[in-house]
Tab-separated table of C-alpha atoms in Angstrom:
chain	number	residue	atom	x	y	z
A	1	MET	CA	14.975	-17.958	-2.846
A	2	LYS	CA	11.564	-18.921	-1.502
A	3	PHE	CA	10.232	-16.901	1.426
A	4	LYS	CA	8.711	-19.233	4.010
A	5	LYS	CA	7.894	-17.067	7.035
A	6	ARG	CA	4.587	-15.390	7.788
A	7	VAL	CA	4.692	-11.698	8.624
A	8	TYR	CA	2.217	-9.549	10.523
A	9	GLY	CA	2.565	-5.818	10.563
A	10	ALA	CA	1.261	-2.303	10.298
A	11	VAL	CA	2.128	0.847	8.414
A	12	SER	CA	1.033	4.379	9.232
A	13	ILE	CA	0.553	7.159	6.697
A	14	LYS	CA	0.654	10.755	7.895
A	15	SER	CA	-1.409	13.272	5.928
A	16	LYS	CA	-0.758	16.917	6.784
A	17	MET	CA	-2.615	19.573	4.759
A	18	ALA	CA	-3.182	16.882	2.149
A	19	ASN	CA	-5.859	14.405	1.083
A	20	PHE	CA	-4.523	10.853	1.112
A	21	ASN	CA	-7.729	9.159	-0.052
A	22	ALA	CA	-10.731	11.144	-1.261
A	23	ASP	CA	-14.221	9.888	-2.025
A	24	PHE	CA	-16.063	10.911	-5.199
A	25	THR	CA	-17.111	14.221	-3.634
A	26	GLY	CA	-13.474	15.141	-3.027
A	27	ARG	CA	-13.710	14.798	0.750
A	28	PRO	CA	-11.595	12.359	2.788
A	29	LYS	CA	-13.336	8.992	3.016
A	30	SER	CA	-15.321	8.381	6.195
A	31	ILE	CA	-17.550	5.728	7.726
A	32	SER	CA	-21.078	6.326	9.045
A	33	ARG	CA	-19.782	7.281	12.508
A	34	GLY	CA	-17.764	10.084	10.941
A	35	GLU	CA	-14.351	8.453	11.396
A	36	TYR	CA	-11.957	8.954	8.508
A	37	PHE	CA	-10.332	6.015	6.764
A	38	ALA	CA	-8.301	5.229	3.670
A	39	SER	CA	-8.789	2.165	1.493
A	40	ASP	CA	-6.263	-0.573	0.868
A	41	LYS	CA	-6.131	0.626	-2.753
A	42	ALA	CA	-4.851	3.998	-1.536
A	43	VAL	CA	-1.806	2.492	0.162
A	44	LYS	CA	-1.117	0.009	-2.648
A	45	PHE	CA	-1.163	2.638	-5.404
A	46	PRO	CA	2.064	4.412	-4.322
A	47	MET	CA	3.764	1.013	-4.089
A	48	LYS	CA	2.738	0.075	-7.624
A	49	TYR	CA	3.703	3.526	-8.873
A	50	MET	CA	7.162	3.252	-7.301
A	51	TRP	CA	7.709	-0.244	-8.690
A	52	ASP	CA	6.604	0.911	-12.138
A	53	LYS	CA	9.031	3.850	-12.086
A	54	ASP	CA	11.792	1.489	-10.930
A	55	GLY	CA	11.297	-0.591	-14.070
A	56	GLU	CA	9.408	-3.493	-12.502
A	57	LYS	CA	6.551	-5.161	-14.362
A	58	VAL	CA	3.308	-3.861	-12.852
A	59	MET	CA	0.032	-5.183	-14.208
A	60	TYR	CA	-2.629	-3.260	-12.334
A	61	ILE	CA	-1.749	0.376	-12.882
A	62	ARG	CA	-3.220	2.955	-15.218
A	63	SER	CA	-1.328	3.510	-18.446
A	64	TYR	CA	-2.242	5.250	-21.670
A	65	THR	CA	-2.285	4.617	-25.374
A	66	GLU	CA	-3.219	6.622	-28.450
A	67	THR	CA	-6.266	5.484	-30.404
A	68	GLU	CA	-8.242	6.725	-33.375
A	69	ASN	CA	-12.031	6.855	-33.105
A	70	LYS	CA	-14.638	6.469	-35.847
A	71	LYS	CA	-14.278	10.137	-36.744
A	72	LYS	CA	-10.548	9.618	-37.336
A	73	GLU	CA	-9.804	11.706	-34.249
A	74	LYS	CA	-6.705	10.737	-32.301
A	75	LYS	CA	-7.292	10.426	-28.569
A	76	ILE	CA	-5.091	9.471	-25.626
A	77	VAL	CA	-7.064	7.030	-23.460
A	78	PRO	CA	-6.357	4.521	-20.669
A	79	ARG	CA	-5.490	1.002	-21.786
A	80	THR	CA	-7.911	-1.837	-21.179
A	81	LEU	CA	-6.765	-4.777	-19.060
A	82	SER	CA	-6.089	-6.882	-22.149
A	83	GLU	CA	-4.175	-4.008	-23.773
A	84	ARG	CA	-2.064	-3.649	-20.643
A	85	TYR	CA	-1.303	-7.376	-20.735
A	86	GLU	CA	-0.318	-7.208	-24.404
A	87	TYR	CA	1.806	-4.105	-23.755
A	88	LEU	CA	3.746	-5.776	-20.923
A	89	PHE	CA	4.244	-9.192	-22.503
A	90	GLU	CA	4.231	-8.251	-26.193
A	91	THR	CA	1.783	-11.028	-26.962
A	92	GLU	CA	-1.957	-11.525	-27.084
A	93	ILE	CA	-3.761	-13.367	-24.304
A	94	ASN	CA	-3.572	-17.092	-24.979
A	95	LYS	CA	-7.195	-18.213	-24.729
A	96	LYS	CA	-6.214	-21.885	-24.664
A	97	ASP	CA	-3.403	-21.811	-22.097
A	98	SER	CA	-4.204	-20.569	-18.583
A	99	ASN	CA	-0.804	-21.787	-17.415
A	100	GLU	CA	0.977	-19.360	-19.714
A	101	VAL	CA	-1.240	-16.443	-18.715
A	102	MET	CA	-0.894	-17.139	-14.997
A	103	GLY	CA	2.873	-17.497	-15.349
A	104	ASN	CA	3.019	-14.089	-17.001
A	105	LEU	CA	0.849	-12.569	-14.281
A	106	PHE	CA	3.089	-13.967	-11.544
A	107	SER	CA	6.067	-12.279	-13.209
A	108	CYS	CA	4.511	-8.919	-12.251
A	109	ILE	CA	5.636	-7.647	-8.853
A	110	ASP	CA	2.179	-6.323	-7.910
A	111	VAL	CA	0.482	-9.636	-8.721
A	112	LEU	CA	3.165	-11.594	-6.871
A	113	ASN	CA	2.442	-9.527	-3.771
A	114	PHE	CA	-1.221	-8.544	-3.947
A	115	GLY	CA	-2.758	-11.175	-6.228
A	116	ALA	CA	-5.050	-10.551	-9.196
A	117	THR	CA	-8.436	-10.989	-10.797
A	118	PHE	CA	-8.068	-11.515	-14.528
A	119	ALA	CA	-11.201	-12.037	-16.616
A	120	GLU	CA	-10.064	-11.206	-20.136
A	121	GLY	CA	-9.499	-12.926	-23.455
A	122	GLY	CA	-11.335	-16.111	-22.558
A	123	GLN	CA	-9.485	-16.455	-19.251
A	124	ASN	CA	-11.125	-16.205	-15.823
A	125	LEU	CA	-8.354	-16.306	-13.235
A	126	SER	CA	-8.317	-15.311	-9.580
A	127	ILE	CA	-5.172	-15.212	-7.430
A	128	THR	CA	-5.378	-14.496	-3.702
A	129	GLY	CA	-2.344	-12.389	-2.874
A	130	ALA	CA	0.290	-13.334	-0.317
A	131	VAL	CA	0.060	-9.775	1.033
A	132	GLN	CA	-3.285	-8.611	2.400
A	133	PHE	CA	-4.080	-5.122	3.721
A	134	ASN	CA	-6.963	-3.957	5.870
A	135	GLN	CA	-8.494	-0.488	5.602
A	136	GLY	CA	-6.419	2.270	7.177
A	137	MET	CA	-8.279	3.924	10.047
A	138	ASN	CA	-7.370	7.451	11.104
A	139	LYS	CA	-6.293	7.225	14.751
A	140	TYR	CA	-6.020	10.984	15.338
A	141	SER	CA	-9.226	12.193	16.997
A	142	GLU	CA	-8.641	15.911	16.316
A	143	THR	CA	-8.598	15.693	12.510
A	144	LYS	CA	-10.377	18.531	10.726
A	145	VAL	CA	-11.283	18.893	7.053
A	146	ILE	CA	-10.327	22.154	5.364
A	147	THR	CA	-11.786	23.439	2.090
A	148	GLN	CA	-9.697	25.898	0.111
A	149	ASP	CA	-11.006	28.075	-2.711
A	150	ILE	CA	-8.642	28.121	-5.675
A	151	LEU	CA	-8.816	30.820	-8.341
A	152	SER	CA	-8.395	29.524	-11.888
A	153	PRO	CA	-6.483	31.652	-14.433
A	154	PHE	CA	-9.244	30.963	-16.998
A	155	LYS	CA	-12.902	31.899	-17.329
A	156	ASP	CA	-15.628	29.260	-17.566
A	157	ALA	CA	-15.735	28.174	-21.220
A	158	THR	CA	-19.193	26.603	-20.785
A	159	SER	CA	-20.832	29.943	-19.996
A	160	GLU	CA	-21.180	32.602	-22.690
A	161	ASP	CA	-21.845	35.260	-20.040
A	162	ALA	CA	-18.771	34.471	-17.952
A	163	GLN	CA	-16.495	37.484	-17.602
A	164	MET	CA	-14.378	36.419	-14.642
A	165	THR	CA	-12.106	33.483	-14.026
A	166	SER	CA	-13.653	30.459	-12.325
A	167	ILE	CA	-13.120	29.220	-8.774
A	168	GLY	CA	-12.280	25.649	-7.846
A	169	LYS	CA	-11.873	23.860	-4.530
A	170	LYS	CA	-9.199	21.792	-2.845
A	171	ILE	CA	-10.165	19.706	0.181
A	172	VAL	CA	-7.535	18.489	2.657
A	173	THR	CA	-7.214	17.221	6.204
A	174	ASP	CA	-5.243	19.445	8.560
A	175	GLU	CA	-3.659	16.284	9.979
A	176	ALA	CA	-4.545	12.604	9.879
A	177	HIS	CA	-2.738	9.374	10.726
A	178	TYR	CA	-4.002	6.316	8.852
A	179	ILE	CA	-2.849	3.019	10.360
A	180	TYR	CA	-3.082	-0.089	8.179
A	181	GLY	CA	-2.722	-3.663	9.314
A	182	PHE	CA	-1.300	-6.222	6.906
A	183	SER	CA	-0.233	-9.843	6.756
A	184	VAL	CA	2.099	-11.813	4.502
A	185	ASN	CA	1.327	-15.498	4.004
A	186	PRO	CA	3.591	-17.231	1.444
A	187	LYS	CA	1.530	-20.419	1.690
A	188	SER	CA	-1.182	-18.699	-0.344
A	189	TYR	CA	0.749	-19.724	-3.458
A	190	GLU	CA	1.628	-23.336	-2.613
A	191	GLU	CA	-1.150	-24.748	-4.801
A	192	TYR	CA	0.267	-22.935	-7.838
A	193	GLU	CA	3.846	-24.141	-7.433
A	194	ASN	CA	3.159	-27.536	-8.975
A	195	ILE	CA	0.773	-26.172	-11.589
A	196	VAL	CA	2.280	-23.018	-13.076
A	197	GLU	CA	5.382	-23.845	-15.064
A	198	GLY	CA	8.513	-22.190	-13.677
A	199	PHE	CA	6.727	-20.655	-10.683
A	200	GLU	CA	8.536	-21.312	-7.403
A	201	GLY	CA	6.255	-19.467	-4.999
A	202	TYR	CA	6.591	-16.245	-3.050
A	203	SER	CA	10.221	-15.169	-3.010
A	204	GLU	CA	12.438	-13.312	-0.556
A	205	GLU	CA	13.072	-10.773	-3.306
A	206	ALA	CA	9.325	-10.101	-3.637
A	207	TYR	CA	9.011	-9.661	0.126
A	208	GLU	CA	11.957	-7.259	0.308
A	209	LYS	CA	10.498	-5.187	-2.526
A	210	PHE	CA	7.160	-5.084	-0.725
A	211	LYS	CA	8.856	-4.090	2.513
A	212	GLU	CA	10.815	-1.286	0.869
A	213	ALA	CA	7.705	0.056	-0.860
A	214	ALA	CA	5.670	-0.159	2.355
A	215	LEU	CA	8.227	2.090	4.059
A	216	ILE	CA	8.876	4.825	1.488
A	217	SER	CA	6.465	4.755	-1.473
A	218	THR	CA	3.925	7.249	-0.101
A	219	THR	CA	6.704	9.651	0.837
A	220	ALA	CA	8.092	9.297	-2.686
A	221	LEU	CA	4.742	9.995	-4.396
A	222	ASN	CA	4.786	13.704	-5.158
A	223	THR	CA	1.358	14.591	-6.579
A	224	ASN	CA	-0.680	17.689	-5.763
A	225	SER	CA	-3.099	15.987	-3.373
A	226	LYS	CA	-0.516	13.571	-1.930
A	227	PHE	CA	2.228	16.110	-1.200
A	228	GLY	CA	2.124	16.243	2.590
A	229	CYS	CA	1.479	12.503	2.856
A	230	GLU	CA	4.343	10.370	4.089
A	231	ASN	CA	5.231	7.002	5.562
A	232	GLU	CA	5.771	7.502	9.280
A	233	LEU	CA	5.706	4.017	10.815
A	234	GLY	CA	6.323	0.446	9.724
A	235	ILE	CA	6.093	-2.634	11.953
A	236	PHE	CA	7.130	-6.093	10.742
A	237	VAL	CA	6.646	-9.142	12.993
A	238	GLU	CA	8.330	-12.109	11.301
A	239	THR	CA	7.498	-15.605	12.522
A	240	LYS	CA	9.848	-18.561	12.487
A	241	GLU	CA	9.401	-20.924	9.544
A	242	ASP	CA	7.708	-23.636	11.620
A	243	SER	CA	5.584	-21.209	13.654
A	244	LYS	CA	1.956	-22.017	14.401
A	245	MET	CA	1.255	-18.449	15.550
A	246	TYR	CA	-1.617	-16.671	13.818
A	247	LEU	CA	-2.351	-13.069	14.729
A	248	PRO	CA	-5.300	-10.711	14.245
A	249	ASP	CA	-4.935	-7.282	12.650
A	250	ILE	CA	-2.282	-5.690	14.863
A	251	SER	CA	-3.273	-2.147	13.856
A	252	ASN	CA	-6.184	-2.548	16.302
A	253	PHE	CA	-3.663	-2.641	19.149
A	254	ILE	CA	-1.842	0.573	18.198
A	255	GLU	CA	-2.830	3.869	19.805
A	256	PHE	CA	-1.896	7.344	18.586
A	257	SER	CA	-1.580	10.633	20.439
A	258	LYS	CA	0.298	13.901	20.146
A	259	SER	CA	2.809	15.430	22.498
A	260	GLU	CA	5.988	17.228	21.489
A	261	LYS	CA	6.223	14.414	18.944
A	262	ASP	CA	3.713	12.093	17.302
A	263	VAL	CA	3.328	9.213	19.755
A	264	PHE	CA	2.558	5.601	18.845
A	265	ASP	CA	1.750	3.441	21.862
A	266	LEU	CA	2.365	-0.253	21.150
A	267	ASN	CA	1.891	-1.539	24.695
A	268	LYS	CA	-1.388	-3.283	23.870
A	269	LEU	CA	0.749	-5.680	21.828
A	270	GLU	CA	2.148	-7.077	25.077
A	271	PHE	CA	0.392	-10.386	24.339
A	272	LEU	CA	3.205	-10.996	21.835
A	273	ASN	CA	5.466	-11.691	24.834
A	274	ASP	CA	3.690	-15.043	25.136
A	275	TYR	CA	4.777	-15.943	21.591
A	276	ILE	CA	8.475	-15.217	21.940
A	277	GLU	CA	9.364	-18.768	20.844
A	278	GLU	CA	7.336	-18.300	17.650
A	279	ILE	CA	8.816	-14.947	16.612
A	280	GLU	CA	11.999	-14.648	14.560
A	281	LYS	CA	12.304	-10.869	14.862
A	282	ILE	CA	10.379	-7.612	15.077
A	283	GLU	CA	11.473	-4.507	13.205
A	284	ILE	CA	9.948	-1.098	13.862
A	285	TYR	CA	10.733	1.682	11.394
A	286	TYR	CA	10.039	5.312	12.278
A	287	ASN	CA	11.486	8.824	12.204
A	288	GLU	CA	12.910	9.257	15.690
A	289	PHE	CA	13.157	13.033	15.252
A	290	LEU	CA	9.394	13.455	14.831
A	291	THR	CA	7.991	10.262	16.326
A	292	GLU	CA	8.045	8.564	19.725
A	293	ILE	CA	7.438	4.840	20.235
A	294	LYS	CA	6.048	3.622	23.564
A	295	MET	CA	6.614	-0.094	24.149
A	296	GLU	CA	7.628	-0.559	27.791
A	297	LYS	CA	5.581	-3.772	28.061
A	298	LEU	CA	7.268	-5.424	25.065
A	299	ASN	CA	10.532	-5.951	26.925
A	300	LYS	CA	10.802	-9.694	26.222
A	301	LEU	CA	10.672	-9.432	22.450
A	302	PRO	CA	13.527	-9.329	19.883
A	303	ILE	CA	12.794	-5.786	18.676
A	304	LYS	CA	14.992	-3.588	16.517
A	305	LEU	CA	14.203	0.101	16.116
A	306	MET	CA	15.187	1.419	12.681
A	307	ASN	CA	15.122	4.810	10.998
A	308	ILE	CA	12.424	4.636	8.315
A	309	TYR	CA	14.539	6.530	5.768
A	310	THR	CA	18.135	5.438	6.367
A	311	LYS	CA	17.215	1.899	7.546
A	312	LYS	CA	19.929	2.271	10.184
A	313	GLU	CA	19.318	1.050	13.716
A	314	VAL	CA	18.225	3.730	16.176
A	315	GLU	CA	20.408	3.763	19.268
């Protein structure tokens, strides 16, 4: 079924003794003022990874293949974009039929949510995604970066004089809270509905899969640098189908502090009270055992508080 409502929201990723999004030096990404942030790619990757492991078609994710080079050496290397396409759809890119290629792309859950740029095999396609994320700014002012020395069990093979094992480094934040704003606009795909054969637009199923991934995918990703990163907050403001309400990035109105629990203050969103006739519902997902939500000024709004893991309503 077609999804027709716009959604504005925010998700927060907690990183404790972990490194949610490193730059090429291995340090957490930061802007010129020294504030730490994480890119939209960092929050999308766990979603794509979760979808891929759940058996969904995911176009834009790294995968590997075995090739043989000119020296007849067998190597395992990442697939190219065209190889990924051929792997997923078991066919070569049709250079003469953009409709077919775009239809295949829209069958991928990541493309259906986030869009795509596809310049391969004679095709040059660009799809603006229904779901758009901003950069995730760290709202915890006391974040510190910690560098750990790690002793390798092996000596340096590049040095003939090496007699001891080598030392590596692991860089983490002691604690950071990255808050991302996002929006969902199903109308982004209206122009394709009458062009791409069989495509019916952004679906409720696609939205529900996005919502589920936005709430648990980082927690589920269990890599060395990401262990310690988890989804801690999800806010979904759904408009009514005929709503004319358009909102800015709501993550700018969320404040974070620490007390006995991690505290998210949503009271700067009180302007939403003026749009009560435009809003279908607001759902806030969090872990009530570790997190406190302040929203005294949002008393007019149809808000449900939900546990981020069980999805049950918090009493």
